[in-house]
Amino acid sequence: HPRSSPFEALRVLLVSQKPDELWAQLATMGGASSVRQLQANPESSEVPAGKYDVVVTDHTCPPAVEKSVTSQEVPIVSPEWLIQSVICGEHLGFNSRPQYCHDFSFSSSSSS
């Protein structure tokens, strides 16, 4: 199989409570032009405008970071989007599956 680069030229920001090497490796392996990590904590605030094309995070994303990113119209996705894009070898749509939403939880989709 020819090697594809689903994240070619993308500038990726990873936001998590502790640095996640797997996320960083997947983004780099997928050809991202830059990969930066931001530790999620209550003091985390604004994300510099124009520096990132996509933010990969989970339910631990601080509200101030989420608000900053959303106001810049930068997509916020879950690590699942990163993983599936690498597996498929293509840049999947940010909103193409509910699981790609950064605050998706399986329990919220079931009728427990």
PDB file of N, CA and C in Angstrom:
ATOM      1  N   HIS A   1       0.839  -1.189   0.000  1.00  0.00           N
ATOM      2  CA  HIS A   1       0.000   0.000   0.000  1.00  0.00           C
ATOM      3  C   HIS A   1       0.880   1.247   0.000  1.00  0.00           C
ATOM      4  N   PRO A   2       0.547   2.187  -0.857  1.00  0.00           N
ATOM      5  CA  PRO A   2       1.325   3.429  -0.814  1.00  0.00           C
ATOM      6  C   PRO A   2       1.021   4.182   0.483  1.00  0.00           C
ATOM      7  N   ARG A   3       2.037   4.798   1.033  1.00  0.00           N
ATOM      8  CA  ARG A   3       1.856   5.526   2.286  1.00  0.00           C
ATOM      9  C   ARG A   3       1.100   6.820   2.007  1.00  0.00           C
ATOM     10  N   SER A   4       0.022   7.022   2.734  1.00  0.00           N
ATOM     11  CA  SER A   4      -0.730   8.256   2.545  1.00  0.00           C
ATOM     12  C   SER A   4      -0.502   9.180   3.744  1.00  0.00           C
ATOM     13  N   SER A   5      -0.821  10.423   3.547  1.00  0.00           N
ATOM     14  CA  SER A   5      -0.652  11.416   4.600  1.00  0.00           C
ATOM     15  C   SER A   5      -1.984  12.124   4.845  1.00  0.00           C
ATOM     16  N   PRO A   6      -2.847  11.514   5.664  1.00  0.00           N
ATOM     17  CA  PRO A   6      -4.170  12.116   5.880  1.00  0.00           C
ATOM     18  C   PRO A   6      -4.139  13.494   6.539  1.00  0.00           C
ATOM     19  N   PHE A   7      -3.049  13.827   7.196  1.00  0.00           N
ATOM     20  CA  PHE A   7      -2.968  15.120   7.885  1.00  0.00           C
ATOM     21  C   PHE A   7      -1.960  16.059   7.234  1.00  0.00           C
ATOM     22  N   GLU A   8      -1.622  15.786   5.972  1.00  0.00           N
ATOM     23  CA  GLU A   8      -0.629  16.587   5.276  1.00  0.00           C
ATOM     24  C   GLU A   8      -0.956  18.070   5.384  1.00  0.00           C
ATOM     25  N   ALA A   9       0.021  18.847   5.787  1.00  0.00           N
ATOM     26  CA  ALA A   9      -0.059  20.300   5.935  1.00  0.00           C
ATOM     27  C   ALA A   9      -0.961  20.763   7.079  1.00  0.00           C
ATOM     28  N   LEU A  10      -1.503  19.845   7.872  1.00  0.00           N
ATOM     29  CA  LEU A  10      -2.338  20.251   9.007  1.00  0.00           C
ATOM     30  C   LEU A  10      -1.467  20.622  10.206  1.00  0.00           C
ATOM     31  N   ARG A  11      -1.887  21.675  10.873  1.00  0.00           N
ATOM     32  CA  ARG A  11      -1.240  22.069  12.128  1.00  0.00           C
ATOM     33  C   ARG A  11      -2.166  21.602  13.245  1.00  0.00           C
ATOM     34  N   VAL A  12      -1.668  20.650  14.043  1.00  0.00           N
ATOM     35  CA  VAL A  12      -2.493  19.960  15.031  1.00  0.00           C
ATOM     36  C   VAL A  12      -2.113  20.380  16.450  1.00  0.00           C
ATOM     37  N   LEU A  13      -3.140  20.677  17.251  1.00  0.00           N
ATOM     38  CA  LEU A  13      -2.930  20.947  18.670  1.00  0.00           C
ATOM     39  C   LEU A  13      -3.591  19.819  19.443  1.00  0.00           C
ATOM     40  N   LEU A  14      -2.835  19.192  20.339  1.00  0.00           N
ATOM     41  CA  LEU A  14      -3.338  18.113  21.176  1.00  0.00           C
ATOM     42  C   LEU A  14      -3.549  18.670  22.579  1.00  0.00           C
ATOM     43  N   VAL A  15      -4.771  18.546  23.101  1.00  0.00           N
ATOM     44  CA  VAL A  15      -5.077  19.050  24.439  1.00  0.00           C
ATOM     45  C   VAL A  15      -5.500  17.880  25.307  1.00  0.00           C
ATOM     46  N   SER A  16      -4.723  17.599  26.352  1.00  0.00           N
ATOM     47  CA  SER A  16      -5.050  16.498  27.259  1.00  0.00           C
ATOM     48  C   SER A  16      -4.494  16.801  28.646  1.00  0.00           C
ATOM     49  N   GLN A  17      -4.995  16.058  29.637  1.00  0.00           N
ATOM     50  CA  GLN A  17      -4.532  16.289  31.009  1.00  0.00           C
ATOM     51  C   GLN A  17      -3.058  15.969  31.178  1.00  0.00           C
ATOM     52  N   LYS A  18      -2.590  14.961  30.449  1.00  0.00           N
ATOM     53  CA  LYS A  18      -1.155  14.675  30.463  1.00  0.00           C
ATOM     54  C   LYS A  18      -0.738  14.410  29.018  1.00  0.00           C
ATOM     55  N   PRO A  19       0.484  14.757  28.663  1.00  0.00           N
ATOM     56  CA  PRO A  19       0.914  14.559  27.282  1.00  0.00           C
ATOM     57  C   PRO A  19       0.650  13.126  26.813  1.00  0.00           C
ATOM     58  N   ASP A  20       0.077  12.989  25.638  1.00  0.00           N
ATOM     59  CA  ASP A  20      -0.257  11.677  25.110  1.00  0.00           C
ATOM     60  C   ASP A  20       0.612  11.394  23.890  1.00  0.00           C
ATOM     61  N   GLU A  21       1.626  10.580  24.102  1.00  0.00           N
ATOM     62  CA  GLU A  21       2.568  10.278  23.020  1.00  0.00           C
ATOM     63  C   GLU A  21       1.913   9.566  21.843  1.00  0.00           C
ATOM     64  N   LEU A  22       0.905   8.728  22.120  1.00  0.00           N
ATOM     65  CA  LEU A  22       0.226   8.033  21.034  1.00  0.00           C
ATOM     66  C   LEU A  22      -0.442   9.031  20.105  1.00  0.00           C
ATOM     67  N   TRP A  23      -1.141  10.002  20.661  1.00  0.00           N
ATOM     68  CA  TRP A  23      -1.796  11.011  19.826  1.00  0.00           C
ATOM     69  C   TRP A  23      -0.757  11.732  18.973  1.00  0.00           C
ATOM     70  N   ALA A  24       0.344  12.121  19.606  1.00  0.00           N
ATOM     71  CA  ALA A  24       1.403  12.849  18.893  1.00  0.00           C
ATOM     72  C   ALA A  24       2.004  11.990  17.786  1.00  0.00           C
ATOM     73  N   GLN A  25       2.246  10.717  18.079  1.00  0.00           N
ATOM     74  CA  GLN A  25       2.819   9.822  17.068  1.00  0.00           C
ATOM     75  C   GLN A  25       1.867   9.636  15.888  1.00  0.00           C
ATOM     76  N   LEU A  26       0.569   9.479  16.171  1.00  0.00           N
ATOM     77  CA  LEU A  26      -0.409   9.303  15.094  1.00  0.00           C
ATOM     78  C   LEU A  26      -0.465  10.539  14.195  1.00  0.00           C
ATOM     79  N   ALA A  27      -0.492  11.715  14.804  1.00  0.00           N
ATOM     80  CA  ALA A  27      -0.547  12.945  14.017  1.00  0.00           C
ATOM     81  C   ALA A  27       0.711  13.100  13.169  1.00  0.00           C
ATOM     82  N   THR A  28       1.868  12.813  13.753  1.00  0.00           N
ATOM     83  CA  THR A  28       3.134  12.904  13.025  1.00  0.00           C
ATOM     84  C   THR A  28       3.201  11.861  11.917  1.00  0.00           C
ATOM     85  N   MET A  29       2.797  10.641  12.253  1.00  0.00           N
ATOM     86  CA  MET A  29       2.789   9.546  11.277  1.00  0.00           C
ATOM     87  C   MET A  29       1.864   9.879  10.103  1.00  0.00           C
ATOM     88  N   GLY A  30       0.781  10.587  10.398  1.00  0.00           N
ATOM     89  CA  GLY A  30      -0.181  10.958   9.361  1.00  0.00           C
ATOM     90  C   GLY A  30       0.244  12.152   8.531  1.00  0.00           C
ATOM     91  N   GLY A  31       1.431  12.708   8.808  1.00  0.00           N
ATOM     92  CA  GLY A  31       1.968  13.769   7.973  1.00  0.00           C
ATOM     93  C   GLY A  31       1.645  15.184   8.405  1.00  0.00           C
ATOM     94  N   ALA A  32       1.201  15.392   9.649  1.00  0.00           N
ATOM     95  CA  ALA A  32       0.902  16.746  10.118  1.00  0.00           C
ATOM     96  C   ALA A  32       2.144  17.618   9.998  1.00  0.00           C
ATOM     97  N   SER A  33       1.943  18.867   9.578  1.00  0.00           N
ATOM     98  CA  SER A  33       3.095  19.753   9.416  1.00  0.00           C
ATOM     99  C   SER A  33       3.623  20.229  10.765  1.00  0.00           C
ATOM    100  N   SER A  34       2.743  20.302  11.767  1.00  0.00           N
ATOM    101  CA  SER A  34       3.209  20.605  13.122  1.00  0.00           C
ATOM    102  C   SER A  34       2.267  19.956  14.125  1.00  0.00           C
ATOM    103  N   VAL A  35       2.841  19.520  15.234  1.00  0.00           N
ATOM    104  CA  VAL A  35       2.075  18.888  16.308  1.00  0.00           C
ATOM    105  C   VAL A  35       2.537  19.516  17.615  1.00  0.00           C
ATOM    106  N   ARG A  36       1.607  20.128  18.320  1.00  0.00           N
ATOM    107  CA  ARG A  36       1.915  20.741  19.614  1.00  0.00           C
ATOM    108  C   ARG A  36       0.993  20.148  20.665  1.00  0.00           C
ATOM    109  N   GLN A  37       1.475  20.089  21.900  1.00  0.00           N
ATOM    110  CA  GLN A  37       0.655  19.576  22.998  1.00  0.00           C
ATOM    111  C   GLN A  37       0.431  20.683  24.014  1.00  0.00           C
ATOM    112  N   LEU A  38      -0.804  20.729  24.524  1.00  0.00           N
ATOM    113  CA  LEU A  38      -1.175  21.680  25.563  1.00  0.00           C
ATOM    114  C   LEU A  38      -1.767  20.879  26.711  1.00  0.00           C
ATOM    115  N   GLN A  39      -1.225  21.073  27.901  1.00  0.00           N
ATOM    116  CA  GLN A  39      -1.752  20.348  29.053  1.00  0.00           C
ATOM    117  C   GLN A  39      -3.057  20.997  29.484  1.00  0.00           C
ATOM    118  N   ALA A  40      -4.108  20.186  29.600  1.00  0.00           N
ATOM    119  CA  ALA A  40      -5.416  20.676  30.015  1.00  0.00           C
ATOM    120  C   ALA A  40      -5.439  20.838  31.525  1.00  0.00           C
ATOM    121  N   ASN A  41      -5.640  22.057  31.954  1.00  0.00           N
ATOM    122  CA  ASN A  41      -5.829  22.318  33.382  1.00  0.00           C
ATOM    123  C   ASN A  41      -6.736  23.536  33.490  1.00  0.00           C
ATOM    124  N   PRO A  42      -7.310  23.781  34.650  1.00  0.00           N
ATOM    125  CA  PRO A  42      -8.266  24.885  34.789  1.00  0.00           C
ATOM    126  C   PRO A  42      -7.704  26.251  34.401  1.00  0.00           C
ATOM    127  N   GLU A  43      -6.393  26.402  34.481  1.00  0.00           N
ATOM    128  CA  GLU A  43      -5.780  27.682  34.118  1.00  0.00           C
ATOM    129  C   GLU A  43      -5.569  27.819  32.606  1.00  0.00           C
ATOM    130  N   SER A  44      -5.730  26.710  31.872  1.00  0.00           N
ATOM    131  CA  SER A  44      -5.558  26.775  30.418  1.00  0.00           C
ATOM    132  C   SER A  44      -6.551  27.779  29.868  1.00  0.00           C
ATOM    133  N   SER A  45      -6.063  28.610  28.952  1.00  0.00           N
ATOM    134  CA  SER A  45      -6.975  29.624  28.433  1.00  0.00           C
ATOM    135  C   SER A  45      -6.957  29.648  26.917  1.00  0.00           C
ATOM    136  N   GLU A  46      -6.723  30.796  26.364  1.00  0.00           N
ATOM    137  CA  GLU A  46      -6.868  30.960  24.932  1.00  0.00           C
ATOM    138  C   GLU A  46      -5.802  30.228  24.129  1.00  0.00           C
ATOM    139  N   VAL A  47      -6.230  29.824  22.953  1.00  0.00           N
ATOM    140  CA  VAL A  47      -5.334  29.210  21.985  1.00  0.00           C
ATOM    141  C   VAL A  47      -5.005  30.306  20.976  1.00  0.00           C
ATOM    142  N   PRO A  48      -3.737  30.523  20.646  1.00  0.00           N
ATOM    143  CA  PRO A  48      -3.378  31.586  19.710  1.00  0.00           C
ATOM    144  C   PRO A  48      -4.120  31.440  18.375  1.00  0.00           C
ATOM    145  N   ALA A  49      -4.719  32.521  17.924  1.00  0.00           N
ATOM    146  CA  ALA A  49      -5.498  32.518  16.678  1.00  0.00           C
ATOM    147  C   ALA A  49      -4.610  32.241  15.471  1.00  0.00           C
ATOM    148  N   GLY A  50      -5.138  31.481  14.549  1.00  0.00           N
ATOM    149  CA  GLY A  50      -4.451  31.229  13.292  1.00  0.00           C
ATOM    150  C   GLY A  50      -3.294  30.252  13.345  1.00  0.00           C
ATOM    151  N   LYS A  51      -3.054  29.635  14.489  1.00  0.00           N
ATOM    152  CA  LYS A  51      -1.893  28.743  14.602  1.00  0.00           C
ATOM    153  C   LYS A  51      -2.209  27.285  14.337  1.00  0.00           C
ATOM    154  N   TYR A  52      -3.505  26.884  14.455  1.00  0.00           N
ATOM    155  CA  TYR A  52      -3.857  25.468  14.337  1.00  0.00           C
ATOM    156  C   TYR A  52      -5.025  25.263  13.383  1.00  0.00           C
ATOM    157  N   ASP A  53      -5.012  24.105  12.716  1.00  0.00           N
ATOM    158  CA  ASP A  53      -6.079  23.750  11.788  1.00  0.00           C
ATOM    159  C   ASP A  53      -7.086  22.809  12.429  1.00  0.00           C
ATOM    160  N   VAL A  54      -6.671  22.085  13.459  1.00  0.00           N
ATOM    161  CA  VAL A  54      -7.551  21.158  14.159  1.00  0.00           C
ATOM    162  C   VAL A  54      -7.033  20.958  15.578  1.00  0.00           C
ATOM    163  N   VAL A  55      -7.977  20.776  16.512  1.00  0.00           N
ATOM    164  CA  VAL A  55      -7.624  20.497  17.900  1.00  0.00           C
ATOM    165  C   VAL A  55      -8.146  19.105  18.236  1.00  0.00           C
ATOM    166  N   VAL A  56      -7.269  18.254  18.750  1.00  0.00           N
ATOM    167  CA  VAL A  56      -7.637  16.905  19.165  1.00  0.00           C
ATOM    168  C   VAL A  56      -7.642  16.896  20.689  1.00  0.00           C
ATOM    169  N   THR A  57      -8.790  16.541  21.264  1.00  0.00           N
ATOM    170  CA  THR A  57      -8.918  16.541  22.718  1.00  0.00           C
ATOM    171  C   THR A  57     -10.020  15.573  23.127  1.00  0.00           C
ATOM    172  N   ASP A  58     -10.299  15.542  24.423  1.00  0.00           N
ATOM    173  CA  ASP A  58     -11.361  14.679  24.929  1.00  0.00           C
ATOM    174  C   ASP A  58     -12.203  15.488  25.911  1.00  0.00           C
ATOM    175  N   HIS A  59     -12.956  14.809  26.738  1.00  0.00           N
ATOM    176  CA  HIS A  59     -13.846  15.479  27.685  1.00  0.00           C
ATOM    177  C   HIS A  59     -13.107  16.327  28.725  1.00  0.00           C
ATOM    178  N   THR A  60     -11.792  16.210  28.815  1.00  0.00           N
ATOM    179  CA  THR A  60     -11.023  16.986  29.788  1.00  0.00           C
ATOM    180  C   THR A  60     -10.666  18.381  29.276  1.00  0.00           C
ATOM    181  N   CYS A  61     -11.067  18.716  28.068  1.00  0.00           N
ATOM    182  CA  CYS A  61     -10.739  20.022  27.488  1.00  0.00           C
ATOM    183  C   CYS A  61     -11.320  21.144  28.354  1.00  0.00           C
ATOM    184  N   PRO A  62     -10.483  22.078  28.825  1.00  0.00           N
ATOM    185  CA  PRO A  62     -10.986  23.176  29.651  1.00  0.00           C
ATOM    186  C   PRO A  62     -11.960  24.050  28.854  1.00  0.00           C
ATOM    187  N   PRO A  63     -13.029  24.526  29.501  1.00  0.00           N
ATOM    188  CA  PRO A  63     -14.019  25.359  28.805  1.00  0.00           C
ATOM    189  C   PRO A  63     -13.416  26.582  28.118  1.00  0.00           C
ATOM    190  N   ALA A  64     -12.416  27.206  28.737  1.00  0.00           N
ATOM    191  CA  ALA A  64     -11.806  28.394  28.132  1.00  0.00           C
ATOM    192  C   ALA A  64     -11.103  28.052  26.820  1.00  0.00           C
ATOM    193  N   VAL A  65     -10.451  26.893  26.773  1.00  0.00           N
ATOM    194  CA  VAL A  65      -9.785  26.451  25.549  1.00  0.00           C
ATOM    195  C   VAL A  65     -10.835  26.138  24.481  1.00  0.00           C
ATOM    196  N   GLU A  66     -11.877  25.414  24.885  1.00  0.00           N
ATOM    197  CA  GLU A  66     -12.942  25.063  23.948  1.00  0.00           C
ATOM    198  C   GLU A  66     -13.582  26.322  23.363  1.00  0.00           C
ATOM    199  N   LYS A  67     -13.863  27.305  24.196  1.00  0.00           N
ATOM    200  CA  LYS A  67     -14.472  28.559  23.747  1.00  0.00           C
ATOM    201  C   LYS A  67     -13.543  29.303  22.780  1.00  0.00           C
ATOM    202  N   SER A  68     -12.266  29.361  23.123  1.00  0.00           N
ATOM    203  CA  SER A  68     -11.282  30.040  22.281  1.00  0.00           C
ATOM    204  C   SER A  68     -11.206  29.397  20.898  1.00  0.00           C
ATOM    205  N   VAL A  69     -11.136  28.071  20.875  1.00  0.00           N
ATOM    206  CA  VAL A  69     -11.015  27.330  19.617  1.00  0.00           C
ATOM    207  C   VAL A  69     -12.288  27.462  18.785  1.00  0.00           C
ATOM    208  N   THR A  70     -13.443  27.325  19.457  1.00  0.00           N
ATOM    209  CA  THR A  70     -14.719  27.428  18.766  1.00  0.00           C
ATOM    210  C   THR A  70     -14.897  28.815  18.159  1.00  0.00           C
ATOM    211  N   SER A  71     -14.497  29.856  18.865  1.00  0.00           N
ATOM    212  CA  SER A  71     -14.633  31.222  18.351  1.00  0.00           C
ATOM    213  C   SER A  71     -13.764  31.446  17.113  1.00  0.00           C
ATOM    214  N   GLN A  72     -12.707  30.657  16.978  1.00  0.00           N
ATOM    215  CA  GLN A  72     -11.828  30.755  15.801  1.00  0.00           C
ATOM    216  C   GLN A  72     -12.300  29.837  14.672  1.00  0.00           C
ATOM    217  N   GLU A  73     -13.394  29.102  14.938  1.00  0.00           N
ATOM    218  CA  GLU A  73     -13.943  28.153  13.970  1.00  0.00           C
ATOM    219  C   GLU A  73     -12.943  27.060  13.589  1.00  0.00           C
ATOM    220  N   VAL A  74     -12.142  26.657  14.574  1.00  0.00           N
ATOM    221  CA  VAL A  74     -11.205  25.545  14.402  1.00  0.00           C
ATOM    222  C   VAL A  74     -11.936  24.279  14.858  1.00  0.00           C
ATOM    223  N   PRO A  75     -11.937  23.229  14.036  1.00  0.00           N
ATOM    224  CA  PRO A  75     -12.617  21.990  14.446  1.00  0.00           C
ATOM    225  C   PRO A  75     -11.975  21.376  15.690  1.00  0.00           C
ATOM    226  N   ILE A  76     -12.830  20.868  16.584  1.00  0.00           N
ATOM    227  CA  ILE A  76     -12.376  20.147  17.773  1.00  0.00           C
ATOM    228  C   ILE A  76     -12.847  18.711  17.610  1.00  0.00           C
ATOM    229  N   VAL A  77     -11.906  17.784  17.620  1.00  0.00           N
ATOM    230  CA  VAL A  77     -12.252  16.375  17.411  1.00  0.00           C
ATOM    231  C   VAL A  77     -11.663  15.499  18.504  1.00  0.00           C
ATOM    232  N   SER A  78     -12.163  14.277  18.547  1.00  0.00           N
ATOM    233  CA  SER A  78     -11.673  13.302  19.525  1.00  0.00           C
ATOM    234  C   SER A  78     -10.473  12.548  18.959  1.00  0.00           C
ATOM    235  N   PRO A  79      -9.740  11.853  19.819  1.00  0.00           N
ATOM    236  CA  PRO A  79      -8.634  11.015  19.332  1.00  0.00           C
ATOM    237  C   PRO A  79      -9.132   9.941  18.360  1.00  0.00           C
ATOM    238  N   GLU A  80     -10.400   9.566  18.469  1.00  0.00           N
ATOM    239  CA  GLU A  80     -10.966   8.563  17.562  1.00  0.00           C
ATOM    240  C   GLU A  80     -10.866   9.019  16.105  1.00  0.00           C
ATOM    241  N   TRP A  81     -11.065  10.315  15.869  1.00  0.00           N
ATOM    242  CA  TRP A  81     -10.935  10.862  14.513  1.00  0.00           C
ATOM    243  C   TRP A  81      -9.499  10.668  14.012  1.00  0.00           C
ATOM    244  N   LEU A  82      -8.540  10.944  14.888  1.00  0.00           N
ATOM    245  CA  LEU A  82      -7.128  10.789  14.552  1.00  0.00           C
ATOM    246  C   LEU A  82      -6.833   9.334  14.179  1.00  0.00           C
ATOM    247  N   ILE A  83      -7.284   8.416  15.030  1.00  0.00           N
ATOM    248  CA  ILE A  83      -7.032   6.981  14.828  1.00  0.00           C
ATOM    249  C   ILE A  83      -7.675   6.488  13.536  1.00  0.00           C
ATOM    250  N   GLN A  84      -8.948   6.804  13.335  1.00  0.00           N
ATOM    251  CA  GLN A  84      -9.651   6.309  12.145  1.00  0.00           C
ATOM    252  C   GLN A  84      -9.096   6.908  10.861  1.00  0.00           C
ATOM    253  N   SER A  85      -8.665   8.164  10.893  1.00  0.00           N
ATOM    254  CA  SER A  85      -8.064   8.776   9.708  1.00  0.00           C
ATOM    255  C   SER A  85      -6.776   8.063   9.322  1.00  0.00           C
ATOM    256  N   VAL A  86      -5.962   7.688  10.321  1.00  0.00           N
ATOM    257  CA  VAL A  86      -4.721   6.958  10.046  1.00  0.00           C
ATOM    258  C   VAL A  86      -5.045   5.574   9.499  1.00  0.00           C
ATOM    259  N   ILE A  87      -6.002   4.882  10.127  1.00  0.00           N
ATOM    260  CA  ILE A  87      -6.383   3.541   9.666  1.00  0.00           C
ATOM    261  C   ILE A  87      -6.886   3.580   8.224  1.00  0.00           C
ATOM    262  N   CYS A  88      -7.758   4.551   7.923  1.00  0.00           N
ATOM    263  CA  CYS A  88      -8.340   4.647   6.574  1.00  0.00           C
ATOM    264  C   CYS A  88      -7.365   5.245   5.566  1.00  0.00           C
ATOM    265  N   GLY A  89      -6.326   5.906   6.067  1.00  0.00           N
ATOM    266  CA  GLY A  89      -5.353   6.522   5.168  1.00  0.00           C
ATOM    267  C   GLY A  89      -5.885   7.755   4.472  1.00  0.00           C
ATOM    268  N   GLU A  90      -6.906   8.384   5.065  1.00  0.00           N
ATOM    269  CA  GLU A  90      -7.434   9.616   4.487  1.00  0.00           C
ATOM    270  C   GLU A  90      -7.959  10.534   5.582  1.00  0.00           C
ATOM    271  N   HIS A  91      -8.004  11.806   5.245  1.00  0.00           N
ATOM    272  CA  HIS A  91      -8.495  12.825   6.165  1.00  0.00           C
ATOM    273  C   HIS A  91     -10.020  12.698   6.211  1.00  0.00           C
ATOM    274  N   LEU A  92     -10.539  12.126   7.287  1.00  0.00           N
ATOM    275  CA  LEU A  92     -11.982  11.933   7.417  1.00  0.00           C
ATOM    276  C   LEU A  92     -12.648  13.248   7.808  1.00  0.00           C
ATOM    277  N   GLY A  93     -13.917  13.359   7.504  1.00  0.00           N
ATOM    278  CA  GLY A  93     -14.666  14.563   7.865  1.00  0.00           C
ATOM    279  C   GLY A  93     -14.699  14.740   9.376  1.00  0.00           C
ATOM    280  N   PHE A  94     -14.499  15.957   9.823  1.00  0.00           N
ATOM    281  CA  PHE A  94     -14.451  16.225  11.265  1.00  0.00           C
ATOM    282  C   PHE A  94     -15.759  15.841  11.960  1.00  0.00           C
ATOM    283  N   ASN A  95     -16.872  15.994  11.259  1.00  0.00           N
ATOM    284  CA  ASN A  95     -18.181  15.715  11.856  1.00  0.00           C
ATOM    285  C   ASN A  95     -18.858  14.503  11.236  1.00  0.00           C
ATOM    286  N   SER A  96     -18.107  13.660  10.546  1.00  0.00           N
ATOM    287  CA  SER A  96     -18.719  12.557   9.812  1.00  0.00           C
ATOM    288  C   SER A  96     -19.247  11.435  10.703  1.00  0.00           C
ATOM    289  N   ARG A  97     -18.838  11.384  11.958  1.00  0.00           N
ATOM    290  CA  ARG A  97     -19.345  10.371  12.900  1.00  0.00           C
ATOM    291  C   ARG A  97     -19.466  11.000  14.274  1.00  0.00           C
ATOM    292  N   PRO A  98     -20.495  10.608  15.040  1.00  0.00           N
ATOM    293  CA  PRO A  98     -20.647  11.175  16.396  1.00  0.00           C
ATOM    294  C   PRO A  98     -19.422  10.924  17.277  1.00  0.00           C
ATOM    295  N   GLN A  99     -18.738   9.789  17.075  1.00  0.00           N
ATOM    296  CA  GLN A  99     -17.572   9.451  17.899  1.00  0.00           C
ATOM    297  C   GLN A  99     -16.424  10.434  17.707  1.00  0.00           C
ATOM    298  N   TYR A 100     -16.457  11.245  16.665  1.00  0.00           N
ATOM    299  CA  TYR A 100     -15.376  12.200  16.424  1.00  0.00           C
ATOM    300  C   TYR A 100     -15.560  13.482  17.224  1.00  0.00           C
ATOM    301  N   CYS A 101     -16.703  13.624  17.898  1.00  0.00           N
ATOM    302  CA  CYS A 101     -16.936  14.781  18.748  1.00  0.00           C
ATOM    303  C   CYS A 101     -16.086  14.621  20.004  1.00  0.00           C
ATOM    304  N   HIS A 102     -15.368  15.658  20.385  1.00  0.00           N
ATOM    305  CA  HIS A 102     -14.414  15.538  21.497  1.00  0.00           C
ATOM    306  C   HIS A 102     -15.055  15.157  22.822  1.00  0.00           C
ATOM    307  N   ASP A 103     -16.341  15.456  23.005  1.00  0.00           N
ATOM    308  CA  ASP A 103     -16.970  15.106  24.282  1.00  0.00           C
ATOM    309  C   ASP A 103     -17.968  13.957  24.147  1.00  0.00           C
ATOM    310  N   PHE A 104     -17.804  13.170  23.084  1.00  0.00           N
ATOM    311  CA  PHE A 104     -18.667  12.011  22.874  1.00  0.00           C
ATOM    312  C   PHE A 104     -18.448  10.980  23.971  1.00  0.00           C
ATOM    313  N   SER A 105     -19.535  10.359  24.408  1.00  0.00           N
ATOM    314  CA  SER A 105     -19.395   9.242  25.337  1.00  0.00           C
ATOM    315  C   SER A 105     -20.409   8.173  24.956  1.00  0.00           C
ATOM    316  N   PHE A 106     -19.963   6.942  24.990  1.00  0.00           N
ATOM    317  CA  PHE A 106     -20.840   5.836  24.614  1.00  0.00           C
ATOM    318  C   PHE A 106     -22.060   5.769  25.522  1.00  0.00           C
ATOM    319  N   SER A 107     -21.906   6.099  26.790  1.00  0.00           N
ATOM    320  CA  SER A 107     -23.029   6.016  27.716  1.00  0.00           C
ATOM    321  C   SER A 107     -24.116   7.029  27.369  1.00  0.00           C
ATOM    322  N   SER A 108     -23.742   8.171  26.798  1.00  0.00           N
ATOM    323  CA  SER A 108     -24.737   9.179  26.453  1.00  0.00           C
ATOM    324  C   SER A 108     -25.551   8.778  25.242  1.00  0.00           C
ATOM    325  N   SER A 109     -25.041   7.832  24.458  1.00  0.00           N
ATOM    326  CA  SER A 109     -25.765   7.428  23.258  1.00  0.00           C
ATOM    327  C   SER A 109     -26.647   6.215  23.516  1.00  0.00           C
ATOM    328  N   SER A 110     -26.545   5.616  24.693  1.00  0.00           N
ATOM    329  CA  SER A 110     -27.365   4.448  24.987  1.00  0.00           C
ATOM    330  C   SER A 110     -28.498   4.855  25.922  1.00  0.00           C
ATOM    331  N   SER A 111     -29.487   3.991  26.041  1.00  0.00           N
ATOM    332  CA  SER A 111     -30.642   4.337  26.868  1.00  0.00           C
ATOM    333  C   SER A 111     -30.529   3.751  28.266  1.00  0.00           C
ATOM    334  N   SER A 112     -29.356   3.554  28.757  1.00  0.00           N
ATOM    335  CA  SER A 112     -29.047   3.006  30.085  1.00  0.00           C
ATOM    336  C   SER A 112     -30.243   2.676  30.919  1.00  0.00           C
TER     337      SER A 112
END
